[in-house]
Amino acid sequence: MFPKTPDISEVFEKFDEGSEVVIRGWVYRIFKVGGKVFAWVRDHSGYIQVVFDKSCLSSDWDFVEKLTRESSVEVKGVVRIDARAPGGKEIVASNLIVYGYSPPFPIKGGEDIEYLLNVRHLWLRSRQMIALLKIKHTMIQALRDWLIKNGWWETTPPILTGSAVEGGATLFEVKYFDKAAYLSQSAQLYLEVLIFPLNKVWALTPSFRAEKSRTRRHLSEYWHLEVEAAWYDMEDMMKVAEDMVSYAVAKTMEERKEELKLLNRDTSKLEKALEIPYPKITYDEAIKILQKKGFNIKWGDDYGADEEKALTEEFETPFFVTHFPKHIKAFYMKEDPKRPEVVLGFDLLAPEGYGEIIGGSQREDNYEKLYNRIIAEGLNYQDYEWYLDLRKYGSVPHSGFGLGIERLVMWVSGIEHIRDAIPFPRWRGRIYP
RNA sequence: GCCGGGGUAGCUCAGCCGGGUAGAGCGCCGGGCUGUUAACCCGGUGGUCGGGGGUUCAAAUCCUCCCCCCGGCGCCA
């Protein structure tokens, strides 16, 4: 067993000048000046400067001479306060153990994105990536906390499925014994099953979309938080969405201050997302806004990336768009009883150009209507027999939504590209490492 | 799938238009420096110019086909 050593952040917090300490980590930067060697040693909590001075070191000086970036080390030494050290504190080493030397580290700064993606397994050690990994952790934790505190059951829908939720063109096909199966695009249909035994359910699963997308907002594999509940109408579900999102933003701002600062996130903009309820506009109103802004768009058109971006500029907080034309939305969305040409669907768009982070709806709970929509979409109704059964055996009004975890992390972190919201991004052509 | 940009040293790029012995900075290696913060100074090392085919006395450079990457669009979370 390894005797436990303090985190590097604890050296700053709990160890006074002159106290002896042992730390473990990786060499992050190294400077050799005169007779001394300065090494910044990093662990998950931060980094500290270690000073190697021949006169203070009992272990072999040769080990110090050979130190390289990303070598893994254990250092014993004495804490010293010194203004010349980053953070104002350093460790004067008395002993060095090297667990593993590193050949010249392939990332030195200034590399282009293709190169960095190919050494992603090493790039994840950078301070920006560490910050993003931590922000994602905190956001997932907060969303989960909120759901559990509010009485939602966590469930485990399948990843391998026999049929599509939406279109078939974007499915990843896999071999399933002697048949074909597909990687799940959404757990929604299964969550709709699970509201009958559990009323209010959710799941956090990977979703897969084989879209040939080449945008900064799409991944082929992303983490999908989906919720579904019986006796929730669209309004109820929008309330869940805004409560949950604002809670997660608040928690992240509270617990990940340093990381947001490292990423240069303007948190004054995030603060506005703490106030709920979020504004709600209908699709009709969105079209009018866009027309006023000079976009060539008419009722019935789906809005594209430019239009969506323009819309988000009208708001400083996340906001909802509701009541879309039926033909631009999925078959399972419930028709508005007052206006059959629109559905009870909603999107939650993040401000600052980030756009859609949630898509949800009240579900069609009438057997005939759902059956007709399936046929009208050209889908094979036999694939959906079990799903149609839900409308036969005690059908219930219900609603749900799906949230893209990486989209949320991207907006809250203020980053340019979704690939940095996931450690091992996947899209067309990218499967390594 | 479509539009645009790109592939030259370990990395970032120049050279290509107008063909004529492959360049720079960084890194790395060696030396120097008594406190570095992307250290600095001196010296050294480093290449199937993405791949195939073609034109030419001669191709990184011109023509052609193919591959890969990046940015954007549509689709979505």
mmCIF file of N, CA, C and O (backbone and C1' of nucleotides) in Angstrom, chain B residues 5-52:
data_model
loop_
_atom_site.group_PDB
_atom_site.id
_atom_site.type_symbol
_atom_site.label_atom_id
_atom_site.label_comp_id
_atom_site.label_asym_id
_atom_site.label_seq_id
_atom_site.Cartn_x
_atom_site.Cartn_y
_atom_site.Cartn_z
ATOM 1 P P G B 5 -10.394 27.878 -51.131
ATOM 2 O "O5'" G B 5 -9.641 27.564 -49.758
ATOM 3 C "C5'" G B 5 -9.235 28.630 -48.896
ATOM 4 C "C4'" G B 5 -8.703 28.083 -47.604
ATOM 5 C "C3'" G B 5 -7.477 27.190 -47.714
ATOM 6 O "O3'" G B 5 -6.276 27.919 -47.868
ATOM 7 C "C1'" G B 5 -9.037 26.194 -46.264
ATOM 8 P P G B 6 -5.048 27.253 -48.704
ATOM 9 O "O5'" G B 6 -4.651 25.974 -47.833
ATOM 10 C "C5'" G B 6 -3.795 26.103 -46.722
ATOM 11 C "C4'" G B 6 -3.828 24.865 -45.853
ATOM 12 C "C3'" G B 6 -2.921 23.714 -46.248
ATOM 13 O "O3'" G B 6 -1.570 23.957 -45.927
ATOM 14 C "C1'" G B 6 -5.003 22.886 -45.505
ATOM 15 P P G B 7 -0.376 23.125 -46.657
ATOM 16 O "O5'" G B 7 -0.483 21.694 -45.973
ATOM 17 C "C5'" G B 7 -0.232 21.516 -44.572
ATOM 18 C "C4'" G B 7 -0.203 20.046 -44.248
ATOM 19 C "C3'" G B 7 0.948 19.295 -44.911
ATOM 20 O "O3'" G B 7 1.544 18.379 -44.000
ATOM 21 C "C1'" G B 7 -1.142 18.327 -45.533
ATOM 22 P P U B 8 2.881 18.779 -43.266
ATOM 23 O "O5'" U B 8 3.907 19.093 -44.438
ATOM 24 C "C5'" U B 8 4.601 18.045 -45.074
ATOM 25 C "C4'" U B 8 5.977 18.480 -45.477
ATOM 26 C "C3'" U B 8 6.831 19.027 -44.348
ATOM 27 O "O3'" U B 8 7.430 17.998 -43.575
ATOM 28 C "C1'" U B 8 6.956 20.501 -46.177
ATOM 29 P P A B 9 7.545 18.197 -42.024
ATOM 30 O "O5'" A B 9 9.111 18.130 -41.773
ATOM 31 C "C5'" A B 9 9.807 16.888 -41.871
ATOM 32 C "C4'" A B 9 10.856 16.802 -40.785
ATOM 33 C "C3'" A B 9 10.327 17.039 -39.377
ATOM 34 O "O3'" A B 9 11.006 16.171 -38.473
ATOM 35 C "C1'" A B 9 12.014 18.600 -39.848
ATOM 36 P P G B 10 10.529 14.731 -38.178
ATOM 37 O "O5'" G B 10 9.705 14.972 -36.839
ATOM 38 C "C5'" G B 10 8.986 13.905 -36.207
ATOM 39 C "C4'" G B 10 8.483 14.407 -34.876
ATOM 40 C "C3'" G B 10 7.675 15.708 -34.965
ATOM 41 O "O3'" G B 10 6.300 15.438 -35.111
ATOM 42 C "C1'" G B 10 9.448 15.970 -33.407
ATOM 43 P P C B 11 5.402 16.362 -36.056
ATOM 44 O "O5'" C B 11 5.272 17.705 -35.214
ATOM 45 C "C5'" C B 11 4.451 17.744 -34.053
ATOM 46 C "C4'" C B 11 4.461 19.144 -33.480
ATOM 47 C "C3'" C B 11 4.053 20.239 -34.456
ATOM 48 O "O3'" C B 11 2.655 20.373 -34.534
ATOM 49 C "C1'" C B 11 6.048 20.869 -33.381
ATOM 50 P P U B 12 1.999 20.942 -35.868
ATOM 51 O "O5'" U B 12 2.433 22.473 -35.848
ATOM 52 C "C5'" U B 12 1.861 23.383 -34.901
ATOM 53 C "C4'" U B 12 2.390 24.770 -35.153
ATOM 54 C "C3'" U B 12 2.230 25.260 -36.585
ATOM 55 O "O3'" U B 12 0.931 25.769 -36.809
ATOM 56 C "C1'" U B 12 4.441 25.689 -35.849
ATOM 57 P P C B 13 0.361 25.857 -38.285
ATOM 58 O "O5'" C B 13 1.316 26.954 -38.921
ATOM 59 C "C5'" C B 13 1.688 26.922 -40.281
ATOM 60 C "C4'" C B 13 2.890 27.805 -40.442
ATOM 61 C "C3'" C B 13 3.369 28.002 -41.874
ATOM 62 O "O3'" C B 13 2.630 29.037 -42.497
ATOM 63 C "C1'" C B 13 5.220 27.481 -40.517
ATOM 64 P P A B 14 2.469 29.055 -44.105
ATOM 65 O "O5'" A B 14 3.935 29.444 -44.601
ATOM 66 C "C5'" A B 14 4.386 30.783 -44.459
ATOM 67 C "C4'" A B 14 5.803 30.959 -44.934
ATOM 68 C "C3'" A B 14 6.101 30.706 -46.408
ATOM 69 O "O3'" A B 14 5.600 31.726 -47.247
ATOM 70 C "C1'" A B 14 7.879 29.948 -45.065
ATOM 71 P P G B 15 5.082 31.408 -48.722
ATOM 72 O "O5'" G B 15 6.344 30.683 -49.382
ATOM 73 C "C5'" G B 15 7.460 31.425 -49.850
ATOM 74 C "C4'" G B 15 8.517 30.489 -50.356
ATOM 75 C "C3'" G B 15 8.136 29.696 -51.612
ATOM 76 O "O3'" G B 15 8.454 30.433 -52.778
ATOM 77 C "C1'" G B 15 9.102 28.245 -49.988
ATOM 78 P P C B 16 7.268 31.010 -53.715
ATOM 79 O "O5'" C B 16 6.618 29.699 -54.323
ATOM 80 C "C5'" C B 16 7.327 28.900 -55.261
ATOM 81 C "C4'" C B 16 6.409 27.831 -55.806
ATOM 82 C "C3'" C B 16 5.142 28.365 -56.473
ATOM 83 O "O3'" C B 16 4.881 27.617 -57.650
ATOM 84 C "C1'" C B 16 4.566 26.900 -54.695
ATOM 85 P P C B 17 5.319 28.198 -59.077
ATOM 86 O "O5'" C B 17 4.179 29.273 -59.327
ATOM 87 C "C5'" C B 17 2.831 28.868 -59.542
ATOM 88 C "C4'" C B 17 1.944 30.094 -59.557
ATOM 89 C "C3'" C B 17 2.343 31.151 -60.568
ATOM 90 O "O3'" C B 17 1.754 30.861 -61.826
ATOM 91 C "C1'" C B 17 1.948 32.156 -58.451
ATOM 92 P P G B 18 2.433 31.422 -63.162
ATOM 93 O "O5'" G B 18 3.954 30.965 -63.026
ATOM 94 C "C5'" G B 18 4.755 30.813 -64.187
ATOM 95 C "C4'" G B 18 6.177 31.146 -63.865
ATOM 96 C "C3'" G B 18 6.786 30.318 -62.731
ATOM 97 O "O3'" G B 18 8.119 29.960 -63.050
ATOM 98 C "C1'" G B 18 6.923 32.640 -62.241
ATOM 99 P P G B 19 8.396 28.543 -63.694
ATOM 100 O "O5'" G B 19 9.147 27.731 -62.566
ATOM 101 C "C5'" G B 19 8.640 27.509 -61.282
ATOM 102 C "C4'" G B 19 9.396 26.353 -60.694
ATOM 103 C "C3'" G B 19 10.904 26.464 -60.811
ATOM 104 O "O3'" G B 19 11.485 25.860 -59.669
ATOM 105 C "C1'" G B 19 10.158 24.565 -61.988
ATOM 106 P P G B 20 12.654 26.630 -58.863
ATOM 107 O "O5'" G B 20 13.977 25.893 -59.341
ATOM 108 C "C5'" G B 20 14.228 24.550 -58.944
ATOM 109 C "C4'" G B 20 15.682 24.176 -59.216
ATOM 110 C "C3'" G B 20 16.704 25.237 -58.795
ATOM 111 O "O3'" G B 20 17.867 24.561 -58.367
ATOM 112 C "C1'" G B 20 16.908 24.817 -61.110
ATOM 113 P P U B 21 18.356 24.552 -56.806
ATOM 114 O "O5'" U B 21 19.156 23.171 -56.648
ATOM 115 C "C5'" U B 21 18.487 21.914 -56.629
ATOM 116 C "C4'" U B 21 19.033 21.036 -55.517
ATOM 117 C "C3'" U B 21 18.881 21.622 -54.100
ATOM 118 O "O3'" U B 21 18.767 20.545 -53.179
ATOM 119 C "C1'" U B 21 21.176 21.447 -54.621
ATOM 120 P P A B 22 17.409 20.011 -52.723
ATOM 121 O "O5'" A B 22 17.136 20.954 -51.480
ATOM 122 C "C5'" A B 22 16.639 22.274 -51.681
ATOM 123 C "C4'" A B 22 16.178 22.830 -50.350
ATOM 124 C "C3'" A B 22 17.219 22.672 -49.250
ATOM 125 O "O3'" A B 22 17.283 23.868 -48.483
ATOM 126 C "C1'" A B 22 15.163 21.699 -48.601
ATOM 127 P P G B 23 18.716 24.363 -47.905
ATOM 128 O "O5'" G B 23 18.317 25.621 -47.024
ATOM 129 C "C5'" G B 23 17.796 25.424 -45.713
ATOM 130 C "C4'" G B 23 16.928 26.593 -45.383
ATOM 131 C "C3'" G B 23 16.636 26.746 -43.906
ATOM 132 O "O3'" G B 23 17.671 27.454 -43.246
ATOM 133 C "C1'" G B 23 14.632 26.884 -45.143
ATOM 134 P P A B 24 17.911 27.233 -41.702
ATOM 135 O "O5'" A B 24 16.775 28.136 -41.048
ATOM 136 C "C5'" A B 24 16.808 29.558 -41.217
ATOM 137 C "C4'" A B 24 15.602 30.180 -40.578
ATOM 138 C "C3'" A B 24 15.395 29.826 -39.099
ATOM 139 O "O3'" A B 24 16.164 30.663 -38.260
ATOM 140 C "C1'" A B 24 13.361 29.567 -40.278
ATOM 141 P P G B 25 16.628 30.131 -36.834
ATOM 142 O "O5'" G B 25 15.278 30.157 -35.992
ATOM 143 C "C5'" G B 25 14.695 31.397 -35.557
ATOM 144 C "C4'" G B 25 13.354 31.137 -34.923
ATOM 145 C "C3'" G B 25 13.372 30.151 -33.762
ATOM 146 O "O3'" G B 25 13.731 30.762 -32.535
ATOM 147 C "C1'" G B 25 11.630 29.588 -35.260
ATOM 148 P P C B 26 14.527 29.891 -31.453
ATOM 149 O "O5'" C B 26 13.435 28.820 -30.963
ATOM 150 C "C5'" C B 26 12.324 29.226 -30.159
ATOM 151 C "C4'" C B 26 11.314 28.111 -30.065
ATOM 152 C "C3'" C B 26 11.784 26.813 -29.411
ATOM 153 O "O3'" C B 26 11.792 26.876 -27.995
ATOM 154 C "C1'" C B 26 10.592 26.310 -31.380
ATOM 155 P P G B 27 12.906 26.058 -27.194
ATOM 156 O "O5'" G B 27 12.556 24.535 -27.501
ATOM 157 C "C5'" G B 27 11.396 23.931 -26.938
ATOM 158 C "C4'" G B 27 11.199 22.550 -27.513
ATOM 159 C "C3'" G B 27 12.281 21.535 -27.161
ATOM 160 O "O3'" G B 27 11.988 20.916 -25.921
ATOM 161 C "C1'" G B 27 11.852 21.461 -29.487
ATOM 162 P P C B 28 13.138 20.523 -24.928
ATOM 163 O "O5'" C B 28 13.962 19.434 -25.761
ATOM 164 C "C5'" C B 28 13.437 18.127 -25.986
ATOM 165 C "C4'" C B 28 14.358 17.354 -26.897
ATOM 166 C "C3'" C B 28 15.819 17.334 -26.457
ATOM 167 O "O3'" C B 28 16.048 16.313 -25.508
ATOM 168 C "C1'" C B 28 15.707 17.912 -28.742
ATOM 169 P P C B 29 17.076 16.575 -24.336
ATOM 170 O "O5'" C B 29 18.484 16.436 -25.062
ATOM 171 C "C5'" C B 29 18.926 15.185 -25.575
ATOM 172 C "C4'" C B 29 20.256 15.361 -26.266
ATOM 173 C "C3'" C B 29 21.313 16.108 -25.462
ATOM 174 O "O3'" C B 29 21.969 15.286 -24.525
ATOM 175 C "C1'" C B 29 21.226 16.987 -27.657
ATOM 176 P P G B 30 22.516 15.928 -23.196
ATOM 177 O "O5'" G B 30 23.729 16.830 -23.682
ATOM 178 C "C5'" G B 30 24.930 16.221 -24.129
ATOM 179 C "C4'" G B 30 25.928 17.266 -24.558
ATOM 180 C "C3'" G B 30 26.216 18.362 -23.537
ATOM 181 O "O3'" G B 30 27.095 17.950 -22.517
ATOM 182 C "C1'" G B 30 25.945 19.331 -25.680
ATOM 183 P P G B 31 27.016 18.636 -21.107
ATOM 184 O "O5'" G B 31 27.529 20.112 -21.391
ATOM 185 C "C5'" G B 31 28.913 20.340 -21.650
ATOM 186 C "C4'" G B 31 29.150 21.775 -22.013
ATOM 187 C "C3'" G B 31 28.770 22.812 -20.954
ATOM 188 O "O3'" G B 31 29.692 22.893 -19.888
ATOM 189 C "C1'" G B 31 28.052 23.554 -23.081
ATOM 190 P P G B 32 29.187 23.338 -18.469
ATOM 191 O "O5'" G B 32 28.817 24.870 -18.664
ATOM 192 C "C5'" G B 32 29.842 25.821 -18.917
ATOM 193 C "C4'" G B 32 29.264 27.191 -19.176
ATOM 194 C "C3'" G B 32 28.457 27.783 -18.021
ATOM 195 O "O3'" G B 32 29.292 28.323 -17.016
ATOM 196 C "C1'" G B 32 27.304 28.123 -20.061
ATOM 197 P P C B 33 28.893 28.168 -15.483
ATOM 198 O "O5'" C B 33 27.700 29.215 -15.331
ATOM 199 C "C5'" C B 33 27.940 30.616 -15.523
ATOM 200 C "C4'" C B 33 26.619 31.356 -15.554
ATOM 201 C "C3'" C B 33 25.726 31.136 -14.334
ATOM 202 O "O3'" C B 33 26.087 32.014 -13.277
ATOM 203 C "C1'" C B 33 24.445 30.865 -16.309
ATOM 204 P P U B 34 26.379 31.434 -11.823
ATOM 205 O "O5'" U B 34 25.010 31.663 -11.037
ATOM 206 C "C5'" U B 34 23.827 30.953 -11.410
ATOM 207 C "C4'" U B 34 22.794 31.150 -10.343
ATOM 208 C "C3'" U B 34 22.493 32.614 -10.063
ATOM 209 O "O3'" U B 34 21.102 32.710 -9.799
ATOM 210 C "C1'" U B 34 23.179 31.532 -8.076
ATOM 211 P P G B 35 20.135 33.473 -10.769
ATOM 212 O "O5'" G B 35 18.823 32.843 -10.138
ATOM 213 C "C5'" G B 35 18.093 31.839 -10.835
ATOM 214 C "C4'" G B 35 16.645 32.124 -10.586
ATOM 215 C "C3'" G B 35 16.374 33.571 -10.166
ATOM 216 O "O3'" G B 35 15.109 33.954 -10.645
ATOM 217 C "C1'" G B 35 15.664 32.092 -8.479
ATOM 218 P P U B 36 14.913 34.922 -11.897
ATOM 219 O "O5'" U B 36 14.280 33.921 -12.955
ATOM 220 C "C5'" U B 36 15.121 33.268 -13.894
ATOM 221 C "C4'" U B 36 14.550 31.927 -14.205
ATOM 222 C "C3'" U B 36 13.111 31.970 -14.690
ATOM 223 O "O3'" U B 36 13.075 32.223 -16.075
ATOM 224 C "C1'" U B 36 13.373 30.267 -13.057
ATOM 225 P P U B 37 11.847 33.049 -16.681
ATOM 226 O "O5'" U B 37 10.679 32.004 -16.448
ATOM 227 C "C5'" U B 37 9.560 31.967 -17.267
ATOM 228 C "C4'" U B 37 8.404 31.403 -16.505
ATOM 229 C "C3'" U B 37 7.162 32.292 -16.567
ATOM 230 O "O3'" U B 37 6.039 31.499 -16.851
ATOM 231 C "C1'" U B 37 7.741 31.809 -14.301
ATOM 232 P P A B 38 5.196 31.888 -18.129
ATOM 233 O "O5'" A B 38 5.581 30.882 -19.297
ATOM 234 C "C5'" A B 38 5.688 29.489 -19.045
ATOM 235 C "C4'" A B 38 6.352 28.847 -20.239
ATOM 236 C "C3'" A B 38 7.757 29.399 -20.530
ATOM 237 O "O3'" A B 38 8.577 28.349 -21.032
ATOM 238 C "C1'" A B 38 6.361 29.739 -22.391
ATOM 239 P P A B 39 9.718 27.870 -20.040
ATOM 240 O "O5'" A B 39 10.585 29.197 -19.776
ATOM 241 C "C5'" A B 39 11.586 29.544 -20.680
ATOM 242 C "C4'" A B 39 12.134 30.876 -20.264
ATOM 243 C "C3'" A B 39 13.306 31.355 -21.103
ATOM 244 O "O3'" A B 39 12.865 31.983 -22.295
ATOM 245 C "C1'" A B 39 13.835 31.584 -18.818
ATOM 246 P P C B 40 13.704 31.799 -23.653
ATOM 247 O "O5'" C B 40 15.087 32.519 -23.335
ATOM 248 C "C5'" C B 40 15.148 33.920 -23.155
ATOM 249 C "C4'" C B 40 16.518 34.314 -22.680
ATOM 250 C "C3'" C B 40 17.669 33.887 -23.578
ATOM 251 O "O3'" C B 40 17.859 34.799 -24.643
ATOM 252 C "C1'" C B 40 18.195 33.324 -21.351
ATOM 253 P P C B 41 18.395 34.268 -26.076
ATOM 254 O "O5'" C B 41 19.960 34.069 -25.825
ATOM 255 C "C5'" C B 41 20.792 35.192 -25.579
ATOM 256 C "C4'" C B 41 22.219 34.734 -25.353
ATOM 257 C "C3'" C B 41 22.759 33.754 -26.382
ATOM 258 O "O3'" C B 41 23.232 34.408 -27.545
ATOM 259 C "C1'" C B 41 23.249 32.946 -24.224
ATOM 260 P P C B 42 23.189 33.654 -28.980
ATOM 261 O "O5'" C B 42 24.368 32.591 -28.864
ATOM 262 C "C5'" C B 42 25.729 33.010 -28.845
ATOM 263 C "C4'" C B 42 26.643 31.815 -28.674
ATOM 264 C "C3'" C B 42 26.437 30.690 -29.679
ATOM 265 O "O3'" C B 42 27.049 30.944 -30.930
ATOM 266 C "C1'" C B 42 26.619 29.774 -27.514
ATOM 267 P P G B 43 26.432 30.311 -32.293
ATOM 268 O "O5'" G B 43 26.743 28.755 -32.156
ATOM 269 C "C5'" G B 43 28.061 28.272 -32.390
ATOM 270 C "C4'" G B 43 28.176 26.822 -32.009
ATOM 271 C "C3'" G B 43 27.324 25.846 -32.816
ATOM 272 O "O3'" G B 43 27.873 25.546 -34.084
ATOM 273 C "C1'" G B 43 27.157 25.316 -30.524
ATOM 274 P P G B 44 26.902 25.081 -35.306
ATOM 275 O "O5'" G B 44 26.443 23.620 -34.874
ATOM 276 C "C5'" G B 44 27.376 22.539 -34.874
ATOM 277 C "C4'" G B 44 26.760 21.319 -34.224
ATOM 278 C "C3'" G B 44 25.608 20.684 -34.991
ATOM 279 O "O3'" G B 44 26.061 19.820 -36.012
ATOM 280 C "C1'" G B 44 25.029 20.886 -32.707
ATOM 281 P P U B 45 25.134 19.545 -37.282
ATOM 282 O "O5'" U B 45 23.960 18.679 -36.656
ATOM 283 C "C5'" U B 45 24.202 17.341 -36.196
ATOM 284 C "C4'" U B 45 22.940 16.770 -35.575
ATOM 285 C "C3'" U B 45 21.773 16.629 -36.540
ATOM 286 O "O3'" U B 45 21.858 15.434 -37.287
ATOM 287 C "C1'" U B 45 21.034 17.598 -34.501
ATOM 288 P P G B 46 21.618 15.490 -38.888
ATOM 289 O "O5'" G B 46 20.038 15.578 -39.015
ATOM 290 C "C5'" G B 46 19.205 14.494 -38.572
ATOM 291 C "C4'" G B 46 17.863 15.036 -38.181
ATOM 292 C "C3'" G B 46 16.984 15.488 -39.344
ATOM 293 O "O3'" G B 46 16.232 14.391 -39.842
ATOM 294 C "C1'" G B 46 17.006 17.153 -37.659
ATOM 295 P P G B 47 16.642 13.732 -41.293
ATOM 296 O "O5'" G B 47 15.242 13.543 -42.016
ATOM 297 C "C5'" G B 47 13.996 13.808 -41.354
ATOM 298 C "C4'" G B 47 13.002 14.225 -42.397
ATOM 299 C "C3'" G B 47 13.039 13.422 -43.696
ATOM 300 O "O3'" G B 47 11.742 12.973 -44.012
ATOM 301 C "C1'" G B 47 13.197 15.766 -44.139
ATOM 302 P P U B 48 11.328 11.512 -43.671
ATOM 303 O "O5'" U B 48 11.030 10.847 -45.060
ATOM 304 C "C5'" U B 48 10.098 11.482 -45.910
ATOM 305 C "C4'" U B 48 10.575 11.422 -47.313
ATOM 306 C "C3'" U B 48 9.434 11.711 -48.287
ATOM 307 O "O3'" U B 48 9.968 12.224 -49.476
ATOM 308 C "C1'" U B 48 10.023 9.395 -48.379
ATOM 309 P P C B 49 9.723 13.654 -49.925
ATOM 310 O "O5'" C B 49 8.956 14.431 -48.762
ATOM 311 C "C5'" C B 49 7.550 14.454 -48.724
ATOM 312 C "C4'" C B 49 7.049 15.827 -48.354
ATOM 313 C "C3'" C B 49 6.003 16.391 -49.320
ATOM 314 O "O3'" C B 49 5.010 17.039 -48.549
ATOM 315 C "C1'" C B 49 7.793 17.901 -49.116
ATOM 316 P P G B 50 3.505 16.963 -48.918
ATOM 317 O "O5'" G B 50 2.931 15.523 -48.522
ATOM 318 C "C5'" G B 50 3.155 14.973 -47.227
ATOM 319 C "C4'" G B 50 2.361 13.710 -47.098
ATOM 320 C "C3'" G B 50 2.393 12.811 -48.331
ATOM 321 O "O3'" G B 50 3.542 11.991 -48.351
ATOM 322 C "C1'" G B 50 0.152 13.118 -47.636
ATOM 323 P P G B 51 4.181 11.600 -49.784
ATOM 324 O "O5'" G B 51 3.163 10.530 -50.370
ATOM 325 C "C5'" G B 51 3.029 9.253 -49.760
ATOM 326 C "C4'" G B 51 2.030 8.411 -50.521
ATOM 327 C "C3'" G B 51 2.294 8.314 -52.030
ATOM 328 O "O3'" G B 51 3.274 7.344 -52.343
ATOM 329 C "C1'" G B 51 0.028 8.825 -51.672
ATOM 330 P P G B 52 4.113 7.493 -53.694
ATOM 331 O "O5'" G B 52 3.056 7.164 -54.835
ATOM 332 C "C5'" G B 52 2.575 5.833 -54.991
ATOM 333 C "C4'" G B 52 1.516 5.763 -56.060
ATOM 334 C "C3'" G B 52 1.927 6.223 -57.450
ATOM 335 O "O3'" G B 52 2.699 5.253 -58.133
ATOM 336 C "C1'" G B 52 -0.206 7.090 -56.950
#
